[in-house]
Coordinates of C-alpha atoms in Angstrom, one line a residue:
M1 CA -72.4 -153.4 167.8
R2 CA -68.7 -153.8 167.3
K3 CA -66.9 -152.8 164.3
A4 CA -64.9 -156.0 164.0
P5 CA -66.0 -159.7 164.1
T6 CA -64.4 -160.4 167.6
I7 CA -67.2 -162.4 169.1
L8 CA -66.8 -166.1 168.4
H9 CA -69.4 -169.0 168.7
L10 CA -68.2 -172.6 168.8
D11 CA -70.4 -175.4 168.2
M12 CA -69.1 -178.9 168.3
D13 CA -70.2 -181.1 165.3
A14 CA -72.8 -183.6 166.2
F15 CA -71.0 -183.8 169.5
Y16 CA -72.2 -187.0 171.3
A17 CA -72.4 -189.0 168.0
S18 CA -69.1 -187.7 166.8
A19 CA -67.5 -188.7 170.2
E20 CA -68.9 -192.1 170.0
Q21 CA -67.7 -192.5 166.3
A22 CA -64.1 -191.2 167.3
S23 CA -63.9 -193.7 170.1
K24 CA -65.3 -196.7 168.0
P25 CA -63.4 -197.2 164.6
S26 CA -66.1 -199.6 163.4
L27 CA -68.7 -196.8 163.5
R28 CA -66.7 -194.1 161.6
G29 CA -68.6 -193.2 158.5
K30 CA -71.7 -195.0 159.7
A31 CA -75.2 -193.7 161.0
V32 CA -75.0 -193.3 164.7
V33 CA -77.9 -192.2 166.8
V34 CA -77.4 -191.3 170.6
G35 CA -80.2 -191.2 173.1
G36 CA -82.8 -193.2 175.2
L37 CA -83.3 -196.6 173.8
G38 CA -86.6 -197.3 175.4
P39 CA -90.0 -197.1 173.8
R40 CA -90.2 -193.5 174.9
G41 CA -86.6 -192.4 174.5
V42 CA -85.7 -189.5 172.3
V43 CA -82.7 -188.8 170.1
A44 CA -80.1 -186.7 171.9
T45 CA -77.8 -186.4 168.8
A46 CA -77.5 -188.0 165.4
S47 CA -74.4 -188.3 163.2
Y48 CA -74.4 -186.6 160.0
E49 CA -74.7 -189.9 158.4
A50 CA -78.0 -190.6 160.3
R51 CA -79.3 -187.1 159.5
V52 CA -79.3 -188.1 155.7
F53 CA -82.2 -190.4 156.7
G54 CA -84.1 -187.5 158.4
V55 CA -83.2 -188.5 161.9
H56 CA -82.6 -185.4 164.1
S57 CA -82.3 -184.5 167.8
A58 CA -85.5 -184.4 170.0
M59 CA -87.1 -186.9 167.6
P60 CA -88.9 -189.9 169.2
M61 CA -86.4 -193.0 169.1
A62 CA -89.1 -195.2 167.7
Q63 CA -89.4 -192.8 164.6
A64 CA -85.6 -192.7 164.3
R65 CA -85.5 -196.6 164.1
R66 CA -88.1 -196.5 161.4
L67 CA -86.1 -194.0 159.4
A68 CA -82.7 -195.5 159.8
P69 CA -83.2 -199.1 160.9
N70 CA -79.6 -200.1 160.3
A71 CA -78.0 -197.2 162.4
A72 CA -76.1 -197.9 165.5
Y73 CA -78.3 -196.9 168.5
L74 CA -76.2 -196.0 171.6
V75 CA -77.0 -194.8 175.3
P76 CA -75.3 -191.6 176.1
R77 CA -72.1 -191.6 178.1
F78 CA -72.4 -188.2 179.7
G79 CA -69.2 -188.5 181.9
F80 CA -67.2 -189.1 178.9
Y81 CA -68.7 -186.1 176.9
K82 CA -68.2 -183.9 179.9
A83 CA -64.5 -184.8 180.1
I84 CA -64.1 -183.9 176.3
S85 CA -66.0 -180.6 176.9
E86 CA -63.8 -179.7 179.7
Q87 CA -60.8 -180.0 177.4
V88 CA -62.6 -177.9 174.8
M89 CA -63.7 -175.2 177.3
G90 CA -60.1 -175.1 178.6
L91 CA -58.9 -174.2 175.1
L92 CA -61.6 -171.4 174.9
R93 CA -60.3 -169.9 178.2
E94 CA -56.9 -169.6 176.7
L95 CA -58.2 -167.2 174.3
S96 CA -60.3 -165.0 176.7
P97 CA -61.5 -164.7 180.3
L98 CA -64.8 -164.1 178.9
V99 CA -66.2 -167.5 177.9
E100 CA -69.9 -168.1 178.1
P101 CA -70.7 -172.0 177.9
L102 CA -74.2 -172.6 176.7
S103 CA -74.1 -176.5 176.9
L104 CA -71.4 -179.1 176.9
D105 CA -70.6 -178.5 173.3
E106 CA -71.5 -174.8 172.7
A107 CA -70.0 -171.5 173.9
F108 CA -69.6 -167.9 173.1
V109 CA -66.0 -166.2 173.5
D110 CA -65.1 -162.6 173.5
L111 CA -61.9 -162.6 171.5
E112 CA -61.2 -158.9 172.1
A113 CA -61.5 -159.1 175.9
G114 CA -58.6 -161.6 175.8
G115 CA -56.5 -159.7 173.2
A116 CA -56.8 -162.7 171.0
A117 CA -58.4 -160.5 168.1
W118 CA -58.9 -156.9 167.3
D119 CA -59.9 -156.9 163.6
E120 CA -61.2 -159.3 161.0
G121 CA -57.9 -160.7 160.0
S122 CA -56.8 -161.7 163.6
A123 CA -60.4 -162.9 164.5
R124 CA -60.1 -165.3 161.6
L125 CA -56.6 -166.5 162.5
A126 CA -57.8 -167.1 166.1
G127 CA -60.7 -169.1 164.9
A128 CA -58.7 -171.3 162.6
K129 CA -56.2 -172.0 165.4
L130 CA -59.0 -172.8 167.8
R131 CA -60.3 -175.5 165.3
A132 CA -57.0 -176.9 164.9
D133 CA -56.3 -177.1 168.5
I134 CA -59.6 -178.7 169.2
R135 CA -58.8 -181.4 166.7
A136 CA -55.3 -182.0 168.2
V137 CA -56.5 -182.3 171.8
T138 CA -59.8 -184.1 171.2
G139 CA -59.7 -185.7 167.8
L140 CA -63.1 -184.1 167.0
T141 CA -64.2 -181.1 165.0
G142 CA -66.1 -178.0 165.8
S143 CA -67.7 -175.3 163.7
V144 CA -66.8 -171.7 164.4
G145 CA -68.8 -168.4 163.7
L146 CA -67.2 -164.9 164.0
A147 CA -69.4 -161.8 164.0
A148 CA -69.8 -158.5 165.7
S149 CA -72.6 -159.8 168.0
K150 CA -73.6 -162.9 169.7
M151 CA -76.7 -163.5 167.5
L152 CA -74.8 -163.2 164.3
A153 CA -71.9 -165.4 165.5
K154 CA -74.3 -168.1 166.3
I155 CA -76.0 -167.8 162.9
A156 CA -72.4 -167.9 161.4
S157 CA -71.6 -171.2 163.0
E158 CA -74.8 -172.8 161.8
Q159 CA -73.6 -171.7 158.3
A160 CA -70.2 -173.2 158.9
K161 CA -71.4 -176.7 159.8
P162 CA -70.0 -179.2 159.7
D163 CA -66.4 -178.5 160.3
G164 CA -66.0 -175.0 159.0
L165 CA -65.4 -171.4 160.0
V166 CA -67.6 -168.5 158.8
V167 CA -66.9 -164.8 159.3
I168 CA -69.8 -162.3 159.0
E169 CA -68.1 -159.0 158.0
P170 CA -69.5 -155.8 159.7
G171 CA -71.6 -154.0 157.2
T172 CA -72.9 -157.0 155.5
E173 CA -75.4 -158.3 158.2
R174 CA -78.5 -156.8 156.9
A175 CA -78.0 -158.0 153.5
M176 CA -77.1 -161.5 154.6
L177 CA -80.1 -161.9 157.1
G178 CA -82.7 -160.4 154.7
P179 CA -83.6 -163.4 152.7
M180 CA -83.3 -166.0 155.6
S181 CA -86.3 -167.6 157.1
V182 CA -87.7 -165.9 160.3
R183 CA -86.9 -169.3 162.1
T184 CA -83.1 -168.1 161.8
L185 CA -83.7 -165.5 164.6
P186 CA -83.4 -166.5 168.2
G187 CA -86.6 -166.8 170.1
V188 CA -88.5 -167.8 167.0
G189 CA -89.7 -171.3 167.5
P190 CA -92.4 -173.3 165.7
A191 CA -95.3 -171.6 167.4
T192 CA -94.0 -168.0 166.7
G193 CA -92.9 -168.9 163.3
D194 CA -96.4 -170.3 162.4
H195 CA -98.0 -167.2 163.8
L196 CA -95.7 -165.0 161.6
R197 CA -96.4 -167.2 158.7
R198 CA -100.2 -166.9 159.0
A199 CA -99.6 -163.0 158.9
G200 CA -97.7 -163.5 155.7
I201 CA -94.3 -163.0 157.1
H202 CA -91.8 -165.7 156.1
T203 CA -88.3 -164.0 155.8
V204 CA -86.3 -161.6 157.9
D205 CA -86.8 -158.8 155.3
E206 CA -90.6 -159.2 155.7
I207 CA -90.3 -158.7 159.3
V208 CA -88.6 -155.4 158.7
E209 CA -91.1 -154.4 156.1
A210 CA -94.0 -155.2 158.5
G211 CA -92.7 -152.8 160.9
E212 CA -92.2 -152.7 164.8
D213 CA -95.9 -151.7 165.6
E214 CA -97.2 -154.7 163.5
L215 CA -94.9 -157.1 165.3
V216 CA -95.8 -155.7 168.7
R217 CA -99.5 -156.2 167.7
L218 CA -98.7 -159.8 166.6
L219 CA -96.4 -160.9 169.3
G220 CA -96.8 -158.6 172.3
K221 CA -94.6 -155.7 173.4
A222 CA -91.4 -157.4 174.6
H223 CA -91.2 -160.0 172.0
G224 CA -92.2 -157.8 169.2
H225 CA -89.5 -155.1 170.0
G226 CA -87.0 -157.6 170.4
L227 CA -87.6 -159.5 167.2
Y228 CA -87.7 -156.2 165.2
A229 CA -84.4 -155.2 166.6
M230 CA -82.9 -158.7 165.7
A231 CA -84.2 -158.4 162.2
L232 CA -82.2 -155.2 161.9
A233 CA -79.0 -157.1 163.1
R234 CA -79.2 -155.2 166.5
D235 CA -77.8 -157.2 169.3
E236 CA -76.0 -155.5 172.1
R237 CA -75.7 -158.6 174.5
A238 CA -72.3 -159.1 176.2
V239 CA -70.5 -162.4 176.6
V240 CA -71.1 -163.2 180.3
A241 CA -68.4 -165.5 181.8
E242 CA -70.6 -166.9 184.5
R243 CA -74.3 -167.7 183.8
E244 CA -76.3 -167.8 187.0
T245 CA -77.9 -171.3 187.6
K246 CA -81.7 -170.7 187.8
S247 CA -82.7 -174.2 189.0
V248 CA -81.7 -177.7 189.6
S249 CA -84.0 -180.6 188.5
V250 CA -84.2 -184.2 187.4
E251 CA -87.0 -186.1 185.7
D252 CA -87.6 -189.6 184.4
T253 CA -89.8 -190.9 181.5
Y254 CA -91.3 -194.3 181.9
D255 CA -91.5 -197.1 179.3
V256 CA -95.1 -197.9 180.7
D257 CA -97.5 -195.5 182.1
I258 CA -97.5 -195.8 186.1
H259 CA -101.1 -196.2 187.3
D260 CA -100.3 -197.2 190.9
R261 CA -100.6 -194.2 193.1
V262 CA -98.2 -195.7 195.6
R263 CA -95.6 -196.3 192.9
V264 CA -95.9 -192.7 191.8
G265 CA -95.2 -191.4 195.3
L266 CA -92.2 -193.7 195.6
E267 CA -90.9 -192.4 192.2
V268 CA -91.4 -188.7 193.3
Q269 CA -89.3 -189.4 196.5
R270 CA -86.5 -191.1 194.6
L271 CA -86.4 -188.3 192.2
A272 CA -86.4 -185.7 195.1
D273 CA -83.3 -187.5 196.5
R274 CA -81.5 -187.4 193.2
C275 CA -82.3 -183.7 192.9
V276 CA -80.8 -183.0 196.2
R277 CA -77.7 -184.9 195.5
R278 CA -77.2 -182.8 192.4
L279 CA -78.0 -179.6 194.5
R280 CA -75.5 -180.4 197.0
G281 CA -72.9 -181.4 194.3
A282 CA -73.2 -177.8 193.2
G283 CA -72.9 -176.3 196.6
L284 CA -76.5 -175.0 196.4
S285 CA -79.8 -174.9 198.3
G286 CA -83.2 -173.6 197.2
R287 CA -86.5 -172.3 198.4
T288 CA -88.9 -173.4 195.8
I289 CA -89.7 -177.0 195.2
V290 CA -91.3 -177.8 191.7
L291 CA -93.2 -181.1 190.8
K292 CA -93.6 -181.9 187.1
V293 CA -96.1 -184.6 186.0
R294 CA -96.7 -185.6 182.4
R295 CA -99.9 -187.7 182.1
Y296 CA -100.9 -190.5 179.8
D297 CA -102.5 -188.0 177.3
F298 CA -99.3 -185.9 177.1
S299 CA -100.8 -183.0 179.3
T300 CA -98.2 -181.7 181.6
L301 CA -98.9 -180.2 185.0
T302 CA -96.3 -178.2 187.1
R303 CA -97.0 -177.4 190.8
S304 CA -94.6 -175.5 193.1
E305 CA -94.3 -174.7 196.7
T306 CA -92.0 -171.9 198.4
L307 CA -90.5 -172.6 201.6
R308 CA -89.5 -170.1 204.4
G309 CA -85.9 -170.3 203.5
P310 CA -83.4 -172.3 201.3
T311 CA -82.8 -176.1 202.1
D312 CA -80.8 -178.9 200.7
D313 CA -82.4 -181.4 203.2
P314 CA -83.7 -184.4 201.2
A315 CA -86.5 -185.1 203.9
V316 CA -87.7 -181.4 203.3
V317 CA -87.6 -181.7 199.7
R318 CA -89.3 -185.2 199.5
E319 CA -92.1 -183.9 202.1
A320 CA -92.8 -180.8 199.8
A321 CA -92.8 -182.8 196.6
L322 CA -95.4 -185.3 198.2
R323 CA -97.6 -182.5 199.2
L324 CA -97.5 -181.2 195.7
L325 CA -98.3 -184.6 194.5
E326 CA -101.5 -184.8 196.6
G327 CA -102.9 -182.0 194.4
V328 CA -102.4 -183.7 191.1
D329 CA -104.8 -186.1 189.4
S330 CA -102.9 -189.1 188.1
T331 CA -106.0 -191.1 187.0
G332 CA -105.3 -192.7 183.8
G333 CA -101.5 -193.1 184.2
V334 CA -98.3 -191.0 184.4
R335 CA -95.6 -191.1 181.7
L336 CA -93.0 -188.6 183.1
L337 CA -92.2 -187.3 186.6
G338 CA -89.8 -184.5 187.7
V339 CA -88.6 -182.8 190.7
G340 CA -86.8 -179.5 190.8
V341 CA -85.6 -176.8 193.2
S342 CA -85.3 -173.2 192.3
G343 CA -84.8 -169.8 194.1
L344 CA -81.2 -171.0 194.7
A345 CA -78.8 -169.8 197.4
D346 CA -75.4 -170.9 198.7
F347 CA -76.6 -171.4 202.2
T348 CA -79.2 -173.3 204.0
Q349 CA -82.0 -172.6 206.6
E350 CA -81.4 -175.4 209.3
D351 CA -84.9 -175.1 210.9
L352 CA -86.7 -176.0 207.8
F353 CA -86.6 -179.6 208.8
A354 CA -89.5 -178.8 211.1
Q355 CA -91.6 -178.5 207.9
A356 CA -91.3 -182.2 207.3
A357 CA -93.6 -184.5 209.5
G358 CA -91.2 -186.9 211.4
E359 CA -93.4 -190.1 211.2
R360 CA -94.0 -189.5 207.5
V361 CA -90.3 -189.1 206.8
E362 CA -89.5 -192.3 208.5
V363 CA -91.9 -194.2 206.1
A364 CA -90.4 -192.3 203.2
E365 CA -87.0 -193.4 204.1
E366 CA -88.2 -197.1 204.4
D367 CA -90.0 -196.7 200.9
I368 CA -86.8 -195.3 199.5
G369 CA -84.8 -198.3 200.6
E370 CA -87.1 -200.5 199.0
V371 CA -86.8 -198.5 195.7
A372 CA -83.1 -198.8 196.1
V373 CA -83.2 -202.4 196.2
V374 CA -85.4 -202.6 193.1
E375 CA -82.9 -200.1 191.3
A376 CA -79.9 -202.2 192.2
R377 CA -81.5 -205.3 190.9
T378 CA -82.5 -203.6 187.7
A379 CA -79.0 -202.1 187.4
S380 CA -77.6 -205.6 187.7
E381 CA -79.8 -206.8 185.1
R382 CA -79.0 -204.0 182.8
R383 CA -75.4 -203.5 183.5
W384 CA -74.3 -204.2 179.8
V385 CA -75.5 -200.9 178.2
A386 CA -75.3 -200.4 174.5
G387 CA -72.3 -198.3 173.6
H388 CA -70.7 -198.4 177.0
D389 CA -67.2 -199.4 177.8
V390 CA -66.2 -202.8 179.1
R391 CA -62.9 -204.8 179.4
H392 CA -62.3 -208.6 179.1
A393 CA -59.6 -210.4 180.9
E394 CA -58.5 -212.0 177.6
Y395 CA -59.5 -209.8 174.8
G396 CA -58.9 -206.4 176.4
H397 CA -61.0 -203.2 175.8
G398 CA -64.1 -203.1 174.0
W399 CA -67.8 -201.6 174.0
V400 CA -71.2 -203.3 174.3
Q401 CA -72.8 -203.6 170.9
G402 CA -76.0 -205.2 172.4
S403 CA -77.4 -207.7 175.0
G404 CA -80.3 -209.8 175.4
L405 CA -81.4 -213.6 176.0
G406 CA -78.7 -213.9 178.6
R407 CA -75.9 -212.9 176.3
V408 CA -73.9 -209.7 175.6
T409 CA -72.2 -208.9 172.4
V410 CA -68.9 -206.9 172.6
R411 CA -66.8 -205.3 169.9
F412 CA -63.1 -205.3 170.9
E413 CA -61.5 -202.0 169.6
T414 CA -59.9 -198.6 170.7
P415 CA -60.0 -195.2 169.4
D416 CA -56.5 -195.7 167.8
S417 CA -57.1 -199.2 166.5
L418 CA -58.5 -200.6 163.3
P419 CA -62.2 -201.8 163.4
G420 CA -62.3 -204.7 166.0
R421 CA -63.7 -208.2 166.2
V422 CA -67.0 -209.1 167.7
R423 CA -67.5 -211.8 170.3
T424 CA -70.5 -212.9 172.4
F425 CA -70.4 -213.9 176.1
S426 CA -72.8 -214.9 178.8
V427 CA -74.1 -211.9 180.7
D428 CA -72.4 -213.3 183.9
D429 CA -69.0 -214.1 182.2
P430 CA -66.4 -213.6 185.2
G431 CA -63.9 -212.3 182.7
L432 CA -66.1 -209.2 181.5
E433 CA -66.3 -206.0 183.5
V434 CA -67.4 -202.5 183.1
A435 CA -64.5 -200.1 182.1
E436 CA -63.8 -196.4 182.0
P437 CA -63.7 -194.7 178.5
L438 CA -60.4 -194.4 176.8
P439 CA -59.2 -190.9 175.7
L440 CA -59.7 -190.1 172.0
V441 CA -56.3 -188.8 171.6
R442 CA -53.4 -190.6 173.3
G443 CA -51.9 -188.3 176.0
G444 CA -54.4 -185.6 174.9
T445 CA -52.0 -184.0 172.7
G446 CA -52.8 -185.6 169.3
D447 CA -49.9 -188.1 169.2
G448 CA -52.4 -191.0 168.9
G449 CA -52.4 -190.8 165.2
E450 CA -53.9 -187.8 163.5
G451 CA -54.5 -189.4 160.3
G452 CA -56.6 -192.3 161.7
R453 CA -58.9 -189.6 163.5
A454 CA -59.2 -187.2 160.7
W455 CA -62.1 -189.3 159.2
A456 CA -64.6 -186.7 159.9
A457 CA -62.9 -183.7 158.3
R458 CA -64.7 -182.1 155.5
G459 CA -63.3 -179.1 153.5
R460 CA -65.5 -176.3 152.2
V461 CA -65.2 -173.0 150.9
V462 CA -67.9 -170.2 150.9
T463 CA -69.7 -167.5 149.6
A464 CA -71.2 -164.1 149.6
G465 CA -71.2 -162.1 152.8
A466 CA -69.2 -164.6 154.6
V467 CA -65.7 -166.2 154.5
R468 CA -65.1 -169.9 155.5
V469 CA -61.7 -171.3 156.0
P470 CA -61.2 -174.8 154.4
S471 CA -60.8 -177.7 157.0
G472 CA -57.8 -179.9 156.9
G473 CA -57.9 -183.1 154.8
G474 CA -56.7 -186.2 156.8
A475 CA -56.7 -189.8 155.7
A476 CA -60.0 -191.8 155.6
A477 CA -60.5 -194.4 158.3
A478 CA -60.3 -198.1 157.5
E479 CA -63.4 -199.7 156.1
A480 CA -65.8 -200.2 159.1
A481 CA -67.3 -203.4 160.0
G482 CA -71.0 -203.8 159.7
W483 CA -73.6 -203.2 162.6
P484 CA -74.9 -205.2 164.4
G485 CA -72.1 -207.6 165.0
S486 CA -73.1 -211.0 165.7
P487 CA -76.5 -213.0 165.0
G488 CA -78.7 -213.4 168.0
A489 CA -77.4 -210.5 169.9
G490 CA -80.2 -208.2 171.1
R491 CA -80.2 -204.5 171.7
V492 CA -80.4 -202.9 175.1
T493 CA -83.9 -201.5 175.7
G494 CA -83.7 -199.5 178.6
S495 CA -84.7 -195.7 178.7
D496 CA -81.5 -194.4 180.0
G497 CA -80.7 -190.9 178.7
G498 CA -84.2 -190.3 177.1
S499 CA -86.8 -187.7 178.0
G500 CA -90.4 -187.0 177.4

């Protein structure tokens, strides 16, 4: 363990939802839920306003709608979020060469390795400057935790939310962790938490009191030893700049269970092709093909086949996935399918094509062509996706508020405008077209109006064992218009962005 809090953990605040609010003035201060909008979609992120109603990530979207019926429900724009994430990660790499991204909106940084901090005071200044830079470049807020280890830095950033900075001073770790729930520690999920609770262990202090031997008896050798060390605030993990990719996979959840075995096969082939495109995009190949099937009763089956060498050939992956499907009972219906490739490498074994039966591959390619036609038709029917950007020849830039019954409702506004007007068009209006997202901050340097984008700022000060730096104030945004916009406009009901 270090003697100074020079490991930083950044977690952007309600990232997807905050990005949507920042790009849509009419949603600022309103409940926003981002995720799959179909019957089986799940919540990817909920704004803090939506969390007041009990909505949270990974919740079924149907449950979220019951809890917050008046919230704005939007389909994710992952390309938009990734562009913002790249800006944030660039700021982190200016602090240190050791940046370990965990997701689009979360990362560890070793400040000491970059010379950005060497003691508590310099670490706090670096964290405060990072938060200010993120706001200036992206218009969004992030919470920062600083501590002497990765585990504690992540706990600190959770305490800092939303839009704050918490420093856990070396020497205070045990006292701070003691009264916390066991669920605070990494690796303690619902199942492990329930197991410990049944043994009478509810807090981190009670883990220490139980002793290492008792934890090993309850949880097994590896998990027991690791959990006891964390309860004592011991974490020697280093910040690793490049995290090795373990696998590449894709999956789809279906609004209605698939009962037709032929349709299941076609979906598996389509997923295999998508997986290979992602594999090739990363410059990788793999030896092990994995098929995932979730059945009508929520039981999930996983099957795998390891090839003689790595491949990125779509025909080989399709054939292997179909062979795996032959051993799966899909009677009763299938609600989710996934195809993945693991055992990754950066080269391919060319003669693996021999593993695919030529005649069968030709049939598969014809079937994929038929699926592509269906997908193209579906894409045309659903091209007006809730929350996505559009442009009208007369009214300019806007976003889809909803569509249905042959009409599409659009709110015309931009990140640096006041809440915009709502208009409804025919779905085939020649003046309306899909558009690229606009940057949240004009020019990427904060010159687009800091006051208008500081709507999310929340100042706070803390408490024992930690120090929080108050956030900036900023002017409140203009009063947002209501949701939804115009009567008769439906909501998009596709399952884009959701998972099972």
